[in-house]
Every structure is written in structure tokens, then in C-alpha cells.
């Protein structure tokens, strides 16, 4: 017997089916609400709204757990590789040895970008933010790869997905090199995925580049932590954009745009800038006070989450990785890390943060770690986007395979003027 929800409007009873997933909260299917009651639902920010069925990632916000295709994300972070996780998110299963060889070799054949894309970069000022460059360059991929933009062709969907996994790191590295006036470094397919990215970012033609294995392992783990996260703002943006049938490159570029916001993927850059501004543990109480002041727009960047009402499991892995990298660079007593650790300790004992269930999220420690590796803060969100591209294309594919998929078109609660006649200018005072 399927469960039902009853709604009474103007003394009339309406029933709506309650649907259950494999784990997590049930949903009330209100897709027939408007046609049967003439009412819309109202849920700004979608705090109580499931926008789709999905089998990719599951987050238990109360327990602070996250699973990619059923595998605990922190277990994948410690035992898998980012490229294997990208395969898992896209295919739903971990690859066999044969599948892994085919996939990893195929990705290598796509790491270079069309040579003419270099000219695209020349149009930007040197000091442009890498995300300003990437939001447009990723969309421009559809102009350079028109042979894989037919969203109804399964083969083209796979090619464009593999092209994005392979080319986004190259483009991100190019955006960085361009911003510092250094020459672009071509991919080196003798290296693994993350080592290759590091050499494209930090190598220079004048010297032989040696991959720092501690950095490569740490960054690969960071990519895994950032790979996907259910229907977050940027993933929902990709789904809504893609629902119109636009090509995959343009769809994924909308994810870059949304992710850039300081409340979302831009928080890692904002969190480090906040920690640098605080600068000393003695100044922490002043900033905690500001974060609690309703009249002060200041928020503790890297704190709080729409879903996690417990410690973000990614932040735990991030903190451990942060210590490993700082140890590697001889900064284990880094002053900014001390500020972060003390800030976390004080906040987690403060009733404001406890009552509102505000814990460190993935962005709280990532900035310190990436900064220690030599990445400027302007590259932090670009790194987030390199990783999240794996999640975005998995959701893009899932949306097209969903038989319930329709163009996304939310309604509204209209608060404007009631219909009124036009007044000629000559008749207006
Ligand atoms: C990411 O969705 C995802 O999964 C995102 C992400 C992913 O992997 O895709 O996890 C990545 O975006 C992580 C979040 C990074 N953003 C930040 O660190 C920015 C700082 N955090 C906040 O802006 C906020 O916590 C959000 C945006 C993360 C969540 O916002 P919500 O769910 O809309 O919560 P809210 O802003 O309504 O906050 C609830 C209350 C409010 O107080 P009241 O109005 O109830 O009195 O908590 C307060 C907020 O003022 N609050 C904070 C705070 N975060 C929330 N107060 C101080 N400092 C903060 N950081």
C-alpha cells in the first residue's frame, strides 16, 4: 500500500503520493498539485524541494556522511584516484582492469586543446581572474568541437564528457599561466592525471619539472573530495541549463559561473582571505562577534552548509591533508593554520554556531592547503571546478537518461502590479 500525503485547501481534500528512495527522506510527489488545486508550492532556495531522482551521490547531513554511487567518499579519497572516481560517477560502477585501461588511455588522447584556443586567451587582460576566463573558455569548447555536441547521440555524449574531463585541467592551467605571463605548458601524458595538471601549472620551459609526490597525492584527494555533491547550486544550474537541450560544453560552463560565487565554490578563496585578514588568534573574538551580528554582512567563510548539520566529512579529510602538505613544505606550525584551528575550536563551542549547527565545510581548510602548494587564492575555485566537472557531467548524462526529464521551468508567487492600462506620455503628469 503506497503512502499518501493529504492536503486540505478550501475545505477540499487532496491526496498526493509519497515516494521513497533507496536511502534518505521520502518525497511528496506534488507534480499534479497545480493541475488539481490551482496552487503552486513556494520554496525559495529549494530547502525542502527534490528537483529530480538521482543515483549519483547521497549526503546524510545529520550524520555528516557522503557517498559516491554508494561508496563512502572518504574511503574513495584514501584508496581510489580522482580519474577512477570520475569513471565511477559517470558509469555508476568502479572500472574493471580492462575498462580502466581503456578509459585512462582515452582521457590521455584528449588532454590537448585546439591550438587556436590560445588566441582566445589573448583577448583577456593578463590580470583577469582565472574563473572569468574559464567561464567563457569552457563554453567556447562547443565552437572548437562541433563534432560532439549532439546531446541525443550517445557516442557524442561520451566523447564530449571525456573531452571535458581531459581538457578542463589543461584550460585551468592555461588560465593560470596566462594570468602570470608565463608560457602555456602542454600536457605530458607520461604522467597521471593530477601529476599532469601540476606540471601544466608549475612547470616552466627553462627547467625540468619534478612532480612533488606529496602534492600530487594531496591534490588528487582534494579533487575526489570536490568531485560531486548532489543537487548543489552549480549542479542544479547545469541541470537547468542542459534541460533546454543546449550542448554539453555550454551546459557545463554554467556550472563554472554558479560555482564562482563566494557562498558556493568561491568560499575557499574567501575563507583564506578571511583567515589572512584575521591574521592572529588574538583577533578571533572580534570576528566571531561580527559573524553573529545580524547587522554585519560578515560571515565565517568556510563555515555552515545547507545540508550538513554536522561536521562536513570532507573538511575532516581536508584538515588531515592540510597537515600533510604543511609538513612537506616545513610549515607545520603555519600561523594561518593556527588561526584556523583556534577559530574552529572557539566557534564550535559558541552557542550561536552550535544552535545553528554551523560546522567547518570543505572550504575551510582547502585554501590553506592549496596556498601551501603554491596556488594563488584566485585559482582555488578553478581547482574546485576541475574536480566538479566530473560531477556535473555525470548529472548531465543522468538527466538525459531520465525519462521524466522535461525542460526546467519553475513558477512564481507574483507580487507585482495588477494588470493596468497603458497611459500615453502626454497624459502623464
Ligand atoms: C559549498 O550545496 C552544496 O553542497 C555546496 C558545496 C558543494 O560541494 O557543492 O558543499 C560547496 O558551497 C560549501 C559552502 C561554502 N560557503 C561558505 O562557506 C560561505 C559561508 N556559509 C554560508 O554563507 C552558509 O552557511 C551557506 C551558504 C553555506 C548555507 O546557507 P543556507 O543553508 O541558506 O543557510 P543560511 O544562510 O540561511 O544560514 C542559516 C543561519 C542564518 O542565521 P539566521 O538568519 O537563521 O539567524 O545561519 C547563519 C545565517 O546568518 N549562518 C552563518 C553562516 N552560515 C550561516 N552565520 C555566520 N557565518 C556563517 N558562515
Coordinates of C-alpha atoms and ligand atoms in Angstrom, one line a residue:
X1 CA 0.0 0.0 0.0
X2 CA 1.7 3.2 -1.1
X3 CA 1.9 6.1 1.4
X4 CA -0.1 9.2 0.7
X5 CA 0.0 12.9 1.9
X6 CA -3.3 14.7 2.4
X7 CA -3.7 18.4 1.8
X8 CA -6.8 20.4 2.6
X9 CA -7.4 23.6 0.6
X10 CA -10.7 25.5 1.0
X11 CA -12.2 22.5 2.9
X12 CA -11.4 20.2 0.0
X13 CA -9.1 17.2 0.5
X14 CA -6.3 16.4 -1.9
X15 CA -4.0 13.3 -1.8
X16 CA -0.5 13.1 -3.2
X17 CA 1.7 10.0 -3.4
X18 CA 4.7 9.7 -1.1
X19 CA 7.7 8.2 -2.9
X20 CA 10.7 6.5 -1.2
X21 CA 14.3 6.3 -2.4
X22 CA 16.9 3.7 -1.6
X23 CA 18.1 5.8 1.4
X24 CA 17.2 9.2 2.8
X25 CA 14.0 11.2 3.2
X26 CA 10.8 10.3 1.3
X27 CA 9.3 12.8 -1.0
X28 CA 5.8 14.0 -1.6
X29 CA 5.1 13.9 -5.3
X30 CA 3.4 17.3 -6.0
X31 CA 3.8 17.2 -9.8
X32 CA 0.0 17.3 -10.1
X33 CA -0.6 19.9 -7.4
X34 CA -1.2 22.8 -9.7
X35 CA -3.4 20.9 -12.1
X36 CA -5.5 19.5 -9.3
X37 CA -5.6 22.5 -6.9
X38 CA -4.6 25.6 -8.9
X39 CA -1.9 26.3 -6.3
X40 CA 1.9 26.3 -6.6
X41 CA 4.3 25.3 -3.9
X42 CA 6.6 28.1 -2.5
X43 CA 10.2 27.1 -1.5
X44 CA 12.8 29.9 -2.2
X45 CA 16.3 28.3 -2.2
X46 CA 14.6 24.8 -2.6
X47 CA 15.3 24.0 1.1
X48 CA 12.5 21.3 1.0
X49 CA 12.4 20.5 -2.7
X50 CA 13.8 17.5 -4.5
X51 CA 14.3 18.6 -8.1
X52 CA 14.9 15.1 -9.6
X53 CA 15.6 11.4 -9.0
X54 CA 19.4 10.8 -8.8
X55 CA 21.6 7.8 -8.1
X56 CA 25.0 9.6 -8.1
X57 CA 25.7 11.0 -4.7
X58 CA 23.9 10.7 -1.3
X59 CA 24.6 13.0 1.6
X60 CA 23.4 12.3 5.1
X61 CA 23.5 15.8 6.5
X62 CA 22.6 14.8 10.1
X63 CA 25.4 12.2 10.3
X64 CA 27.9 14.1 8.2
X65 CA 28.4 11.4 5.6
X66 CA 28.7 11.4 1.8
X67 CA 28.6 8.5 -0.6
X68 CA 29.5 8.5 -4.4
X69 CA 27.5 5.7 -6.1
X70 CA 27.2 4.1 -2.6
X71 CA 30.9 4.1 -1.8
X72 CA 31.9 6.3 1.3
X73 CA 33.6 9.3 -0.2
X74 CA 36.3 9.4 2.4
X75 CA 37.2 5.7 1.6
X76 CA 37.4 6.7 -2.1
X77 CA 39.6 9.7 -1.1
X78 CA 42.0 7.4 0.7
X79 CA 42.0 4.4 -1.7
X80 CA 41.0 5.5 -5.2
X81 CA 42.1 8.1 -7.6
X82 CA 40.2 11.2 -8.9
X83 CA 40.2 9.8 -12.5
X84 CA 38.8 6.5 -11.2
X85 CA 36.1 8.4 -9.3
X86 CA 35.3 10.4 -12.4
X87 CA 34.7 7.0 -14.1
X88 CA 32.6 5.8 -11.2
X89 CA 30.4 8.9 -11.2
X90 CA 29.8 8.6 -15.0
X91 CA 29.3 4.8 -15.2
X92 CA 27.9 4.0 -11.8
X93 CA 30.4 1.2 -11.1
X94 CA 34.2 1.1 -10.5
X95 CA 36.0 0.0 -13.7
X96 CA 37.4 -3.4 -14.2
X97 CA 41.1 -3.6 -15.1
X98 CA 40.2 -3.6 -18.8
X99 CA 37.7 -0.8 -18.5
X100 CA 40.2 1.3 -16.5
X101 CA 42.9 0.8 -19.2
X102 CA 40.6 1.9 -22.0
X103 CA 39.2 4.9 -20.0
X104 CA 42.5 6.2 -18.7
X105 CA 44.2 5.9 -22.1
X106 CA 41.2 7.5 -23.8
X107 CA 41.4 10.5 -21.5
X108 CA 45.1 11.0 -22.4
X109 CA 44.2 11.3 -26.1
X110 CA 42.0 14.4 -25.2
X111 CA 44.3 16.4 -22.9
X112 CA 45.4 18.9 -25.5
X113 CA 43.1 21.7 -26.7
X114 CA 42.7 23.0 -30.2
X115 CA 45.8 25.2 -30.8
X116 CA 43.6 28.1 -31.9
X117 CA 42.2 28.3 -28.3
X118 CA 45.4 30.0 -27.3
X119 CA 44.2 33.1 -29.3
X120 CA 41.0 33.1 -27.2
X121 CA 43.1 33.7 -24.1
X122 CA 44.9 36.7 -25.8
X123 CA 41.7 38.7 -25.6
X124 CA 41.8 38.8 -21.8
X125 CA 43.7 41.3 -19.6
X126 CA 46.6 39.5 -18.0
X127 CA 45.3 40.0 -14.5
X128 CA 41.9 38.5 -15.3
X129 CA 40.5 36.2 -12.6
X130 CA 41.0 32.6 -13.9
X131 CA 37.3 32.0 -13.4
X132 CA 36.4 34.9 -15.6
X133 CA 38.5 33.2 -18.3
X134 CA 37.3 29.7 -17.6
X135 CA 33.5 30.5 -17.6
X136 CA 33.9 31.7 -21.2
X137 CA 36.6 29.4 -22.5
X138 CA 34.7 26.2 -21.4
X139 CA 31.6 27.5 -23.2
X140 CA 33.8 28.2 -26.3
X141 CA 34.7 24.5 -26.4
X142 CA 31.5 24.0 -28.4
X143 CA 32.9 26.2 -31.1
X144 CA 36.1 24.1 -31.3
X145 CA 34.5 20.6 -31.0
X146 CA 31.2 20.8 -33.0
X147 CA 31.6 17.1 -33.7
X148 CA 30.5 16.1 -30.2
X149 CA 27.7 18.5 -29.3
X150 CA 24.6 16.4 -30.3
X151 CA 23.1 15.6 -26.9
X152 CA 20.9 12.9 -28.4
X153 CA 23.9 10.9 -29.7
X154 CA 25.2 8.6 -27.0
X155 CA 28.6 8.3 -28.6
X156 CA 28.9 12.1 -28.8
X157 CA 27.8 12.5 -25.2
X158 CA 30.6 10.2 -24.1
X159 CA 33.2 11.9 -26.3
X160 CA 32.2 15.4 -25.0
X161 CA 32.2 14.1 -21.4
X162 CA 35.7 12.6 -21.9
X163 CA 36.9 15.8 -23.6
X164 CA 35.8 17.9 -20.6
X165 CA 37.4 15.6 -18.0
X166 CA 40.6 15.7 -20.1
X167 CA 40.6 19.4 -21.2
X168 CA 39.3 21.3 -18.2
X169 CA 42.6 20.8 -16.3
X170 CA 44.5 22.0 -19.4
X171 CA 42.3 25.1 -19.7
X172 CA 42.6 25.8 -15.9
X173 CA 46.4 25.6 -16.1
X174 CA 46.4 27.8 -19.2
X175 CA 44.2 30.4 -17.4
X176 CA 46.8 30.5 -14.6
X177 CA 49.8 30.7 -16.8
X178 CA 48.2 33.4 -18.9
X179 CA 47.4 35.4 -15.7
X180 CA 51.1 35.4 -14.6
X181 CA 52.5 35.9 -18.1
X182 CA 54.2 32.5 -18.4
X183 CA 54.0 30.4 -21.5
X184 CA 51.4 27.6 -21.7
X185 CA 52.8 24.2 -20.8
X186 CA 51.5 21.3 -22.9
X187 CA 50.1 18.1 -21.2
X188 CA 52.6 15.3 -20.6
X189 CA 50.7 12.1 -21.0
X190 CA 53.5 10.1 -19.4
X191 CA 52.2 11.5 -16.0
X192 CA 49.0 10.5 -14.3
X193 CA 46.0 12.9 -14.4
X194 CA 46.8 15.1 -11.3
X195 CA 50.6 15.0 -11.8
X196 CA 50.0 16.2 -15.4
X197 CA 47.9 19.1 -14.1
X198 CA 50.6 20.1 -11.6
X199 CA 53.2 20.2 -14.3
X200 CA 51.0 22.3 -16.6
X201 CA 50.6 24.8 -13.8
X202 CA 54.0 24.9 -12.2
X203 CA 56.5 23.7 -14.9
X204 CA 58.5 26.3 -16.9
X205 CA 60.2 25.6 -20.3
X206 CA 63.5 26.6 -18.8
X207 CA 63.7 23.9 -16.3
X208 CA 63.0 20.2 -15.9
X209 CA 59.9 19.8 -13.7
X210 CA 59.9 17.2 -10.9
X211 CA 56.5 16.3 -9.6
X212 CA 56.2 16.6 -5.8
X213 CA 54.5 13.2 -5.0
X214 CA 53.1 14.6 -1.7
X215 CA 51.5 17.4 -3.5
X216 CA 50.2 15.1 -6.3
X217 CA 48.6 12.7 -3.7
X218 CA 47.1 15.6 -1.7
X219 CA 45.7 17.3 -4.8
X220 CA 44.2 14.1 -6.2
X221 CA 42.5 13.6 -2.8
X222 CA 41.2 17.2 -2.9
X223 CA 39.8 16.6 -6.4
X224 CA 38.0 13.5 -5.1
X225 CA 36.5 15.4 -2.2
X226 CA 35.2 18.1 -4.6
X227 CA 34.0 15.8 -7.4
X228 CA 30.3 15.8 -6.6
X229 CA 27.7 16.8 -4.0
X230 CA 24.1 16.1 -5.0
X231 CA 22.0 19.0 -6.3
X232 CA 24.1 21.9 -5.1
X233 CA 23.7 25.3 -6.7
X234 CA 26.2 24.8 -9.6
X235 CA 25.0 21.2 -10.4
X236 CA 21.4 22.4 -10.3
X237 CA 22.4 25.2 -12.7
X238 CA 23.9 22.7 -15.1
X239 CA 20.8 20.6 -15.0
X240 CA 18.5 23.6 -15.6
X241 CA 20.7 24.9 -18.4
X242 CA 21.0 21.5 -20.0
X243 CA 17.3 20.9 -19.8
X244 CA 16.8 23.2 -22.8
X245 CA 18.9 20.8 -24.9
X246 CA 21.9 23.2 -25.2
X247 CA 25.2 21.5 -26.0
X248 CA 27.2 19.9 -23.2
X249 CA 30.1 22.4 -23.2
X250 CA 27.8 25.3 -22.8
X251 CA 25.8 23.5 -20.1
X252 CA 28.9 22.7 -18.0
X253 CA 30.2 26.3 -18.4
X254 CA 27.1 27.4 -16.4
X255 CA 28.3 25.3 -13.6
X256 CA 31.6 27.3 -13.6
X257 CA 29.6 30.5 -13.4
X258 CA 27.5 29.4 -10.4
X259 CA 30.4 27.8 -8.6
X260 CA 32.3 31.1 -8.6
X261 CA 30.0 32.7 -6.1
X262 CA 31.5 33.3 -2.6
X263 CA 28.6 31.4 -0.9
X264 CA 29.5 28.3 -3.0
X265 CA 32.7 27.3 -4.7
X266 CA 34.2 30.8 -4.2
X267 CA 34.2 30.3 -0.5
X268 CA 37.6 28.6 -0.5
X269 CA 39.2 31.8 -1.8
X270 CA 37.1 33.9 0.6
X271 CA 37.9 31.7 3.6
X272 CA 41.7 32.0 3.1
X273 CA 41.3 35.8 2.6
X274 CA 39.3 35.9 5.8
X275 CA 41.9 33.9 7.7
X276 CA 44.7 36.2 6.4
X277 CA 42.6 39.2 7.4
X278 CA 42.2 37.8 10.9
X279 CA 45.9 37.1 10.9
X280 CA 46.3 36.5 14.6
X281 CA 44.4 34.3 17.1
X282 CA 44.0 37.3 19.4
X283 CA 41.7 38.9 16.8
X284 CA 39.4 35.9 16.5
X285 CA 36.8 37.0 19.2
X286 CA 36.3 40.2 17.2
X287 CA 35.4 38.2 14.0
X288 CA 33.2 35.7 15.8
X289 CA 31.3 38.7 17.2
X290 CA 30.9 40.1 13.7
X291 CA 29.8 36.8 12.3
X292 CA 27.0 36.7 14.9
X293 CA 25.9 40.3 14.4
X294 CA 22.7 40.3 12.2
X295 CA 23.5 43.9 11.1
X296 CA 27.0 42.9 9.9
X297 CA 27.1 41.1 6.5
X298 CA 30.3 39.3 7.5
X299 CA 30.0 35.5 7.7
X300 CA 32.6 33.0 8.7
X301 CA 33.6 31.8 5.2
X302 CA 34.1 28.0 5.1
X303 CA 31.5 27.6 7.9
X304 CA 27.9 26.3 7.6
X305 CA 26.2 24.2 5.0
X306 CA 22.7 23.8 3.6
X307 CA 22.7 20.0 4.1
X308 CA 25.4 19.2 6.6
X309 CA 24.1 20.0 10.1
X310 CA 27.2 18.1 11.4
X311 CA 30.9 18.3 10.5
X312 CA 31.4 18.2 6.7
X313 CA 33.2 14.8 6.3
X314 CA 35.2 16.4 3.5
X315 CA 36.5 19.0 6.0
X316 CA 37.9 16.2 8.2
X317 CA 39.9 14.7 5.2
X318 CA 40.9 18.2 4.2
X319 CA 42.3 19.1 7.6
X320 CA 44.4 15.9 7.6
X321 CA 45.6 16.6 4.1
X322 CA 46.4 20.2 5.2
X323 CA 48.7 19.0 7.9
X324 CA 50.5 16.6 5.4
X325 CA 51.1 19.4 2.9
X326 CA 52.3 21.9 5.6
X327 CA 54.6 19.2 7.0
X328 CA 56.0 18.7 3.4
X329 CA 56.7 22.4 3.0
X330 CA 58.1 22.8 6.5
X331 CA 55.2 25.0 7.7
X332 CA 53.6 22.6 10.2
X333 CA 53.3 25.5 12.6
X334 CA 51.9 27.8 10.0
X335 CA 50.4 30.8 11.7
X336 CA 47.3 30.8 9.4
X337 CA 46.6 27.2 10.2
X338 CA 46.9 28.0 13.9
X339 CA 44.3 30.8 13.4
X340 CA 42.0 28.3 11.5
X341 CA 42.3 25.6 14.2
X342 CA 41.7 28.2 17.0
X343 CA 38.8 29.8 15.1
X344 CA 37.2 26.3 14.6
X345 CA 37.7 25.5 18.3
X346 CA 36.1 28.7 19.5
X347 CA 33.2 28.6 17.0
X348 CA 32.3 25.1 17.8
X349 CA 32.0 26.0 21.5
X350 CA 29.9 29.1 20.8
X351 CA 26.2 28.7 21.3
X352 CA 25.4 30.7 18.1
X353 CA 27.2 28.2 15.9
X354 CA 26.1 25.2 18.0
X355 CA 22.4 26.3 17.9
X356 CA 22.5 26.9 14.1
X357 CA 24.5 23.7 13.5
X358 CA 27.3 25.6 11.7
X359 CA 30.4 23.5 11.3
X360 CA 33.5 23.9 9.1
X361 CA 32.8 22.8 5.5
X362 CA 35.1 21.7 2.7
X363 CA 36.2 25.2 2.0
X364 CA 37.6 25.9 5.5
X365 CA 40.9 24.1 5.2
X366 CA 41.3 23.8 1.4
X367 CA 42.6 27.3 0.9
X368 CA 45.5 26.9 3.4
X369 CA 46.4 23.6 1.8
X370 CA 46.3 24.9 -1.8
X371 CA 48.2 28.1 -0.8
X372 CA 51.0 25.9 0.7
X373 CA 51.3 24.0 -2.6
X374 CA 51.9 27.3 -4.4
X375 CA 48.4 28.0 -5.9
X376 CA 47.3 31.6 -5.6
X377 CA 43.9 32.1 -4.0
X378 CA 42.4 33.2 -7.4
X379 CA 43.0 29.6 -8.6
X380 CA 41.1 27.9 -5.7
X381 CA 37.7 27.9 -7.3
X382 CA 39.2 26.9 -10.7
X383 CA 40.6 23.8 -8.9
X384 CA 37.2 23.1 -7.4
X385 CA 35.7 23.4 -10.9
X386 CA 38.3 21.0 -12.4
X387 CA 37.1 18.4 -9.9
X388 CA 33.4 19.2 -10.0
X389 CA 33.4 18.8 -13.8
X390 CA 33.2 15.1 -13.1
X391 CA 30.0 15.5 -11.1
X392 CA 28.5 18.0 -13.5
X393 CA 28.8 15.7 -16.5
X394 CA 27.5 12.7 -14.5
X395 CA 24.4 14.7 -13.6
X396 CA 24.1 16.0 -17.2
X397 CA 24.1 12.4 -18.5
X398 CA 21.7 11.2 -15.8
X399 CA 19.3 14.0 -16.7
X400 CA 19.2 13.0 -20.3
X401 CA 18.7 9.3 -19.4
X402 CA 15.8 10.3 -17.1
X403 CA 12.5 9.5 -18.9
X404 CA 10.8 12.1 -16.6
X405 CA 13.2 14.8 -17.8
X406 CA 11.5 17.9 -19.1
X407 CA 12.7 21.5 -19.6
X408 CA 13.0 23.1 -16.2
X409 CA 10.5 25.9 -15.8
X410 CA 9.7 26.9 -12.2
X411 CA 6.7 29.1 -11.5
X412 CA 6.4 32.1 -9.0
X413 CA 4.4 33.9 -6.4
X414 CA 3.6 37.1 -8.3
X415 CA 3.8 40.2 -6.0
X416 CA 3.8 42.9 -8.7
X417 CA 1.2 45.4 -10.0
X418 CA -2.2 44.0 -11.0
X419 CA -2.9 44.3 -14.8
X420 CA -3.5 48.0 -15.7
X421 CA -3.9 50.1 -19.0
X422 CA -1.0 51.9 -20.7
X423 CA -1.0 55.7 -20.2
X424 CA 0.3 57.9 -23.1
X425 CA 3.3 60.2 -22.1
X426 CA 1.2 63.2 -22.9
X427 CA -1.4 62.1 -20.4
X428 CA 1.1 61.5 -17.6
X429 CA 1.9 64.4 -15.2
Ligands
LIG1 C1 29.8 24.8 -0.8 O1 25.4 22.8 -1.5 C2 26.5 22.2 -1.5 O2 26.6 21.0 -1.4 C3 27.7 23.2 -1.7 C4 29.1 22.5 -1.6 C5 29.3 21.6 -2.7 O3 30.2 20.7 -2.5 O4 28.8 21.8 -3.8 O5 29.2 21.8 -0.3 C6 30.2 23.6 -1.6 O6 29.3 25.7 -1.4 C7 30.1 24.8 0.7 C8 29.6 26.1 1.4 C9 30.6 27.2 1.1 N1 30.1 28.5 1.6 C10 30.6 29.1 2.6 O7 31.4 28.7 3.4 C11 30.0 30.5 2.9 C12 29.6 30.7 4.3 N2 28.4 29.9 4.6 C13 27.1 30.5 4.5 O8 27.0 31.5 3.6 C14 26.0 29.5 4.5 O9 26.3 28.7 5.6 C15 25.7 28.6 3.3 C16 25.6 29.5 2.1 C17 26.8 27.6 3.1 C18 24.4 27.9 3.6 O10 23.4 28.8 3.6 P1 21.9 28.5 4.0 O11 21.7 27.0 4.0 O12 21.0 29.3 3.1 O13 21.8 28.9 5.5 P2 21.5 30.4 5.9 O14 22.4 31.3 5.2 O15 20.0 30.6 5.9 O16 22.0 30.3 7.4 C19 21.2 29.8 8.5 C20 21.5 30.7 9.6 C21 21.4 32.2 9.3 O17 21.1 32.9 10.5 P3 19.5 33.2 10.8 O18 19.0 34.1 9.7 O19 18.8 31.9 10.9 O20 19.6 34.0 12.2 O21 22.9 30.5 10.0 C22 23.6 31.8 9.8 C23 22.8 32.6 8.9 O22 23.0 34.0 9.1 N3 24.9 31.4 9.1 C24 26.1 31.9 9.4 C25 27.0 31.3 8.5 N4 26.3 30.4 7.7 C26 25.0 30.5 8.1 N5 26.4 32.9 10.3 C27 27.8 33.2 10.3 N6 28.7 32.6 9.5 C28 28.3 31.6 8.6 N7 29.2 31.1 7.8

